[in-house]
Coordinates of C-alpha atoms in Angstrom, one line a residue:
M1 CA 24.9 -4.2 98.7
D2 CA 21.4 -3.6 100.3
V3 CA 18.8 -6.2 99.5
T4 CA 15.2 -5.6 100.5
T5 CA 12.6 -8.3 100.5
F6 CA 8.9 -7.6 99.6
Q7 CA 5.8 -9.7 98.9
C8 CA 3.5 -9.2 95.9
P9 CA 0.0 -8.1 97.0
H10 CA -1.6 -10.0 94.1
C11 CA 0.2 -13.4 93.9
Q12 CA 2.0 -13.3 97.3
A13 CA 5.4 -14.0 95.5
M14 CA 8.5 -13.0 97.3
L15 CA 10.4 -10.1 95.6
R16 CA 13.9 -8.8 96.4
M17 CA 15.1 -5.3 95.6
R18 CA 18.8 -4.6 95.2
R19 CA 20.2 -1.1 96.0
Q20 CA 18.0 1.7 97.1
Q21 CA 15.0 2.2 94.9
L22 CA 13.5 5.5 94.1
A23 CA 10.1 6.2 95.4
D24 CA 7.0 6.0 93.1
T25 CA 8.9 3.6 90.8
R26 CA 6.5 1.3 88.8
F27 CA 7.3 -2.1 87.5
P28 CA 5.4 -5.3 86.7
C29 CA 5.4 -8.4 88.9
P30 CA 7.7 -11.1 87.3
D31 CA 5.1 -13.8 88.2
C32 CA 1.7 -12.4 87.6
D33 CA 2.6 -9.3 85.4
Q34 CA 0.4 -7.1 87.6
P35 CA 1.6 -3.4 88.0
L36 CA 3.3 -2.6 91.2
Q37 CA 4.7 0.6 92.7
V38 CA 7.5 1.3 95.2
T39 CA 6.3 3.7 97.9
Q40 CA 8.2 5.3 100.8
T41 CA 6.8 5.8 104.2
T42 CA 7.3 8.9 106.4
E43 CA 9.9 6.9 108.3
G44 CA 12.0 6.4 105.2
E45 CA 11.2 2.7 104.7
F46 CA 10.2 1.3 101.3
S47 CA 7.2 -0.9 100.6
I48 CA 5.3 -2.2 97.5
S49 CA 1.7 -1.4 96.8
A50 CA -0.7 -2.5 94.1
I51 CA -1.6 0.1 91.5
S52 CA -5.4 0.5 91.0
A53 CA -6.4 0.3 87.4
T54 CA -7.6 3.6 86.0
P55 CA -11.3 3.6 85.2
T56 CA -11.9 3.4 81.5
R57 CA -14.8 4.7 79.6
K58 CA -17.3 2.1 78.7
D59 CA -18.6 4.0 75.7
H60 CA -17.4 2.3 72.5
S61 CA -14.9 0.2 74.4
H62 CA -15.5 -2.8 72.2
L63 CA -15.2 -0.8 69.0
L64 CA -12.0 0.9 70.1
R65 CA -10.6 -2.5 71.1
S66 CA -11.4 -4.1 67.8
A67 CA -10.1 -1.1 65.9
R68 CA -6.9 -1.2 67.9
V69 CA -6.5 -4.9 67.2
F70 CA -7.1 -4.4 63.5
G71 CA -4.6 -1.6 63.3
D72 CA -2.0 -3.7 65.1
S73 CA -2.6 -6.6 62.8
L74 CA -2.3 -4.3 59.7
H75 CA 0.9 -2.8 61.1
R76 CA 2.4 -6.3 61.8
Y77 CA 1.4 -7.6 58.3
G78 CA 2.8 -4.5 56.7
R79 CA 6.1 -4.9 58.4
F80 CA 6.2 -8.6 57.4
L81 CA 5.5 -7.6 53.7
I82 CA 8.2 -5.0 53.7
T83 CA 10.8 -7.4 55.1
S84 CA 9.7 -10.1 52.5
P85 CA 10.1 -8.8 48.9
V86 CA 9.1 -12.2 47.4
L87 CA 5.7 -12.1 49.2
M88 CA 5.3 -8.5 48.1
S89 CA 5.9 -9.4 44.4
W90 CA 3.4 -12.3 44.7
L91 CA 0.8 -10.0 46.2
V92 CA 1.3 -7.5 43.3
A93 CA 1.1 -10.2 40.7
G94 CA -2.1 -11.6 42.2
T95 CA -3.7 -8.2 42.3
G96 CA -2.8 -7.6 38.6
A97 CA -4.2 -11.0 37.7
F98 CA -7.4 -10.2 39.5
L99 CA -7.8 -6.9 37.7
I100 CA -7.2 -8.6 34.3
L101 CA -9.9 -11.2 35.1
L102 CA -12.3 -8.4 36.0
L103 CA -11.6 -6.6 32.7
I104 CA -12.2 -9.9 30.8
L105 CA -15.5 -10.4 32.5
F106 CA -16.6 -6.9 31.8
D107 CA -15.6 -7.2 28.1
Q108 CA -17.6 -10.4 27.8
S109 CA -20.7 -8.8 29.4
S110 CA -20.4 -5.8 27.0
S111 CA -20.2 -7.9 23.9
P112 CA -23.8 -9.3 24.1
Q113 CA -25.0 -5.8 24.7
S114 CA -23.3 -4.5 21.5
S115 CA -24.7 -7.4 19.5
R116 CA -28.1 -6.6 20.8
N117 CA -27.7 -3.0 19.8
E118 CA -26.6 -4.0 16.3
T119 CA -29.8 -6.2 15.9
V120 CA -32.0 -3.3 17.1
A121 CA -30.3 -0.9 14.6
K122 CA -30.9 -3.5 11.8
V123 CA -34.6 -3.8 12.7
I124 CA -34.9 0.0 12.7
E125 CA -33.3 0.3 9.3
A126 CA -35.6 -2.4 7.9
S127 CA -38.7 -0.6 9.2
E128 CA -37.5 2.7 7.7
T129 CA -37.0 1.1 4.3
T130 CA -40.5 -0.4 4.4
L131 CA -42.0 3.0 5.3
K132 CA -40.2 4.7 2.4
K133 CA -41.5 2.1 0.0
S134 CA -45.1 2.5 1.2
V135 CA -44.8 6.3 0.9
N136 CA -43.5 6.0 -2.7
T137 CA -46.3 3.6 -3.7
E138 CA -49.2 5.7 -2.2
P139 CA -48.9 8.7 -4.6
S140 CA -49.0 6.4 -7.6
K141 CA -52.3 5.0 -6.4
L142 CA -53.8 8.4 -5.8
D143 CA -52.9 9.5 -9.4
Q144 CA -54.8 6.5 -10.8
R145 CA -58.0 7.6 -9.1
E146 CA -60.5 9.7 -11.1
P147 CA -60.7 13.4 -10.3
V148 CA -63.7 14.4 -8.2
P149 CA -65.7 17.4 -9.6
P150 CA -65.6 20.5 -7.4
A151 CA -68.6 21.4 -5.4
L152 CA -71.1 23.6 -7.1
A153 CA -71.5 27.1 -5.6
T154 CA -75.0 28.6 -5.6
P155 CA -74.4 32.3 -5.4
K156 CA -77.5 34.5 -5.3
Q157 CA -77.8 36.5 -8.4
N158 CA -80.6 38.5 -10.0
G159 CA -80.0 36.9 -13.4
P160 CA -80.7 33.4 -14.5
A161 CA -79.0 30.7 -12.6
P162 CA -75.8 29.4 -14.2
Q163 CA -75.8 25.9 -15.5
P164 CA -73.6 23.5 -13.6
E165 CA -70.4 22.5 -15.4
I166 CA -70.2 19.0 -16.6
P167 CA -67.0 17.3 -15.5
V168 CA -64.8 16.2 -18.3
R169 CA -63.5 12.7 -17.8
P170 CA -59.9 12.3 -18.6
E171 CA -59.0 10.0 -21.5
P172 CA -57.7 6.6 -20.4
I173 CA -54.0 6.3 -20.6
K174 CA -53.0 3.9 -23.3
P175 CA -50.5 1.4 -22.3
A176 CA -47.1 2.0 -23.9
A177 CA -46.1 -0.4 -26.6
P178 CA -43.7 -3.0 -25.4
V179 CA -40.1 -2.4 -26.3
V180 CA -38.8 -5.1 -28.6
Q181 CA -35.3 -6.0 -27.7
E182 CA -33.0 -6.2 -30.6
E183 CA -31.1 -9.4 -31.2
F184 CA -27.7 -9.5 -29.5
Q185 CA -25.0 -8.9 -31.9
E186 CA -21.7 -10.6 -31.2
L187 CA -18.9 -8.1 -31.8
I188 CA -15.8 -9.6 -33.3
A189 CA -12.6 -7.6 -33.1
A190 CA -10.6 -7.1 -36.3
K191 CA -7.3 -8.9 -36.5
P192 CA -4.3 -6.6 -36.5
E193 CA -2.2 -6.5 -39.6
D194 CA 1.2 -6.7 -37.9
T195 CA 0.9 -9.9 -36.0
P196 CA 4.1 -11.2 -34.3
P197 CA 5.4 -14.6 -35.4
L198 CA 4.3 -17.6 -33.4
N199 CA 7.8 -18.9 -33.1
A200 CA 10.1 -16.7 -31.1
R201 CA 13.3 -15.8 -32.8
K202 CA 16.5 -16.9 -31.2
P203 CA 18.6 -14.0 -29.8
Q204 CA 21.8 -13.3 -31.7
L205 CA 24.9 -14.2 -29.8
A206 CA 27.2 -11.4 -28.9
Q207 CA 30.4 -11.3 -30.8
P208 CA 33.4 -12.0 -28.7
L209 CA 35.5 -9.1 -27.8
P210 CA 38.9 -8.9 -29.5
A211 CA 41.8 -9.9 -27.2
L212 CA 43.9 -7.1 -26.0
E213 CA 47.4 -7.2 -27.2
I214 CA 50.0 -6.8 -24.4
D215 CA 53.4 -5.2 -24.9
V216 CA 55.7 -7.9 -23.6
N217 CA 58.7 -5.5 -23.1
V218 CA 56.5 -3.3 -20.9
A219 CA 55.1 -6.3 -19.0
L220 CA 58.7 -7.6 -18.2
Q221 CA 59.5 -4.3 -16.4
I222 CA 56.6 -4.7 -13.9
P223 CA 58.1 -4.3 -10.4
I224 CA 57.7 -6.9 -7.8
V225 CA 58.2 -6.1 -4.1
E226 CA 58.8 -9.7 -3.0
F227 CA 58.4 -13.1 -4.5
R228 CA 58.7 -16.3 -2.3
Q229 CA 58.4 -19.9 -3.3
P230 CA 59.3 -21.8 -0.1
T231 CA 58.2 -25.2 -1.3
E232 CA 59.7 -26.9 -4.4
V233 CA 57.4 -26.9 -7.5
P234 CA 58.1 -28.3 -11.0
L235 CA 59.4 -26.0 -13.7
K236 CA 56.2 -26.6 -15.7
Q237 CA 54.0 -25.2 -12.9
M238 CA 56.3 -22.2 -12.3
M239 CA 56.3 -21.3 -16.0
S240 CA 52.5 -21.4 -16.1
Q241 CA 52.4 -19.0 -13.2
L242 CA 54.8 -16.6 -15.0
E243 CA 52.6 -16.8 -18.1
E244 CA 49.6 -15.7 -16.0
M245 CA 51.6 -12.8 -14.5
L246 CA 52.8 -11.6 -18.0
G247 CA 49.5 -12.2 -19.8
T248 CA 51.1 -14.1 -22.7
E249 CA 52.2 -17.6 -23.7
F250 CA 55.8 -18.8 -23.9
Q251 CA 57.1 -20.3 -27.1
F252 CA 59.3 -23.3 -26.1
A253 CA 61.9 -24.8 -28.3
E254 CA 61.3 -28.4 -29.3
N255 CA 64.3 -29.7 -27.3
V256 CA 62.9 -27.9 -24.2
K257 CA 59.2 -28.8 -24.7
N258 CA 59.9 -32.6 -25.3
D259 CA 62.3 -32.9 -22.3
E260 CA 60.0 -34.1 -19.5
R261 CA 62.8 -34.4 -17.0
L262 CA 63.7 -30.8 -17.6
M263 CA 60.1 -29.6 -17.2
E264 CA 59.7 -31.6 -13.9
T265 CA 62.8 -30.0 -12.3
P266 CA 61.9 -28.8 -8.8
I267 CA 62.5 -25.0 -8.2
S268 CA 62.3 -23.1 -4.9
F269 CA 63.7 -19.5 -4.3
S270 CA 62.8 -16.0 -3.1
L271 CA 63.5 -12.5 -4.4
K272 CA 62.9 -9.0 -3.1
K273 CA 62.6 -5.7 -5.1
T274 CA 62.9 -7.2 -8.5
T275 CA 61.0 -7.2 -11.9
L276 CA 59.3 -9.9 -13.9
S277 CA 62.3 -9.9 -16.3
D278 CA 64.7 -10.7 -13.5
L279 CA 62.3 -13.2 -12.0
L280 CA 62.1 -15.1 -15.3
K281 CA 65.9 -15.0 -15.7
R282 CA 66.3 -16.5 -12.2
V283 CA 63.8 -19.3 -12.9
L284 CA 65.5 -20.1 -16.3
S285 CA 69.0 -20.0 -14.8
E286 CA 68.1 -22.9 -12.4
V287 CA 67.8 -25.2 -15.5
A288 CA 70.3 -23.6 -17.9
L289 CA 67.7 -21.9 -20.1
T290 CA 67.3 -18.4 -21.5
F291 CA 64.6 -16.3 -23.2
S292 CA 64.5 -13.7 -26.0
V293 CA 61.7 -11.4 -27.2
K294 CA 60.8 -11.5 -30.9
S295 CA 57.7 -10.0 -32.5
N296 CA 56.2 -9.3 -29.1
K297 CA 56.6 -13.0 -28.1
I298 CA 58.9 -14.7 -25.6
Y299 CA 60.9 -17.6 -26.8
I300 CA 62.4 -20.1 -24.3
Q301 CA 65.5 -22.1 -25.4
K302 CA 68.6 -23.6 -23.9
T303 CA 71.7 -21.6 -23.4
E304 CA 74.5 -21.4 -26.0
A305 CA 76.7 -23.9 -24.1
S306 CA 74.0 -26.6 -24.3
F307 CA 72.4 -25.6 -27.7
K308 CA 72.8 -27.9 -30.7
P309 CA 72.6 -26.7 -34.3
D310 CA 70.1 -29.4 -35.4
Q311 CA 67.5 -28.3 -32.9
S312 CA 64.9 -25.8 -34.1
V313 CA 62.8 -23.2 -32.3
R314 CA 59.1 -23.4 -32.5
N315 CA 57.5 -20.3 -34.0

């Protein structure tokens, strides 16, 4: 590897070149940053020479330099804003706030001007009203003046001169008689003949609707998809549920109604695809009871095996 040693003509620093360099190559000095150029002699040897600065025009050199510095600073700040979106958002928000403040200041400055215009308009309207009033009063004053006789003409005539006309004074206007206002008569409205009573009448109560009579035989044939009673409930509660489903009241025998142990018997079962008649039979079979339909009423009594002749059925 060929290493060539040179010396900087500006700062006298020692420079070393590796490999063969091309002629007319320019580079800055690493110590003083002055521009240098590699030159080749006719004998084929390389050397370093200083580059003379190109003469610059002195016209507007300061303005060009300041404009270049300003452009570079704008470019640098623009790149910084583009890379920082937070700063860009703050800049936009500050600009908007400044514009809003300017609008508020202009609005406040225009409000006194509008109030001043309103006062000027009111003064002009007041002056116009006063002028109209003065114009309306002047003709009335002119009418009150006495008429002036016209000038007498003296035409040349052969005959006797005409006698001047005597002006006729108008008769004075008599003041109009004052209008006597009639006494104020108080008008009293006539009382109507059909006056409503002072005490309001009580509304008549609506008559209760007659209870609909349900056909028990038809109600017993109502189909039921599924009936489940997983928890045990007393017979009395189960019978009240069946009464609501059938829409009628059961007529219990005396020996069934007065037997509290029988009415508190727990019942729990489930049925599928049945009717209210089969459901009632199932409930009554749990406690050895049966039912019968008479005169569109359901009678509950004990079965024949447990029925005693001295017991009666409640109608």
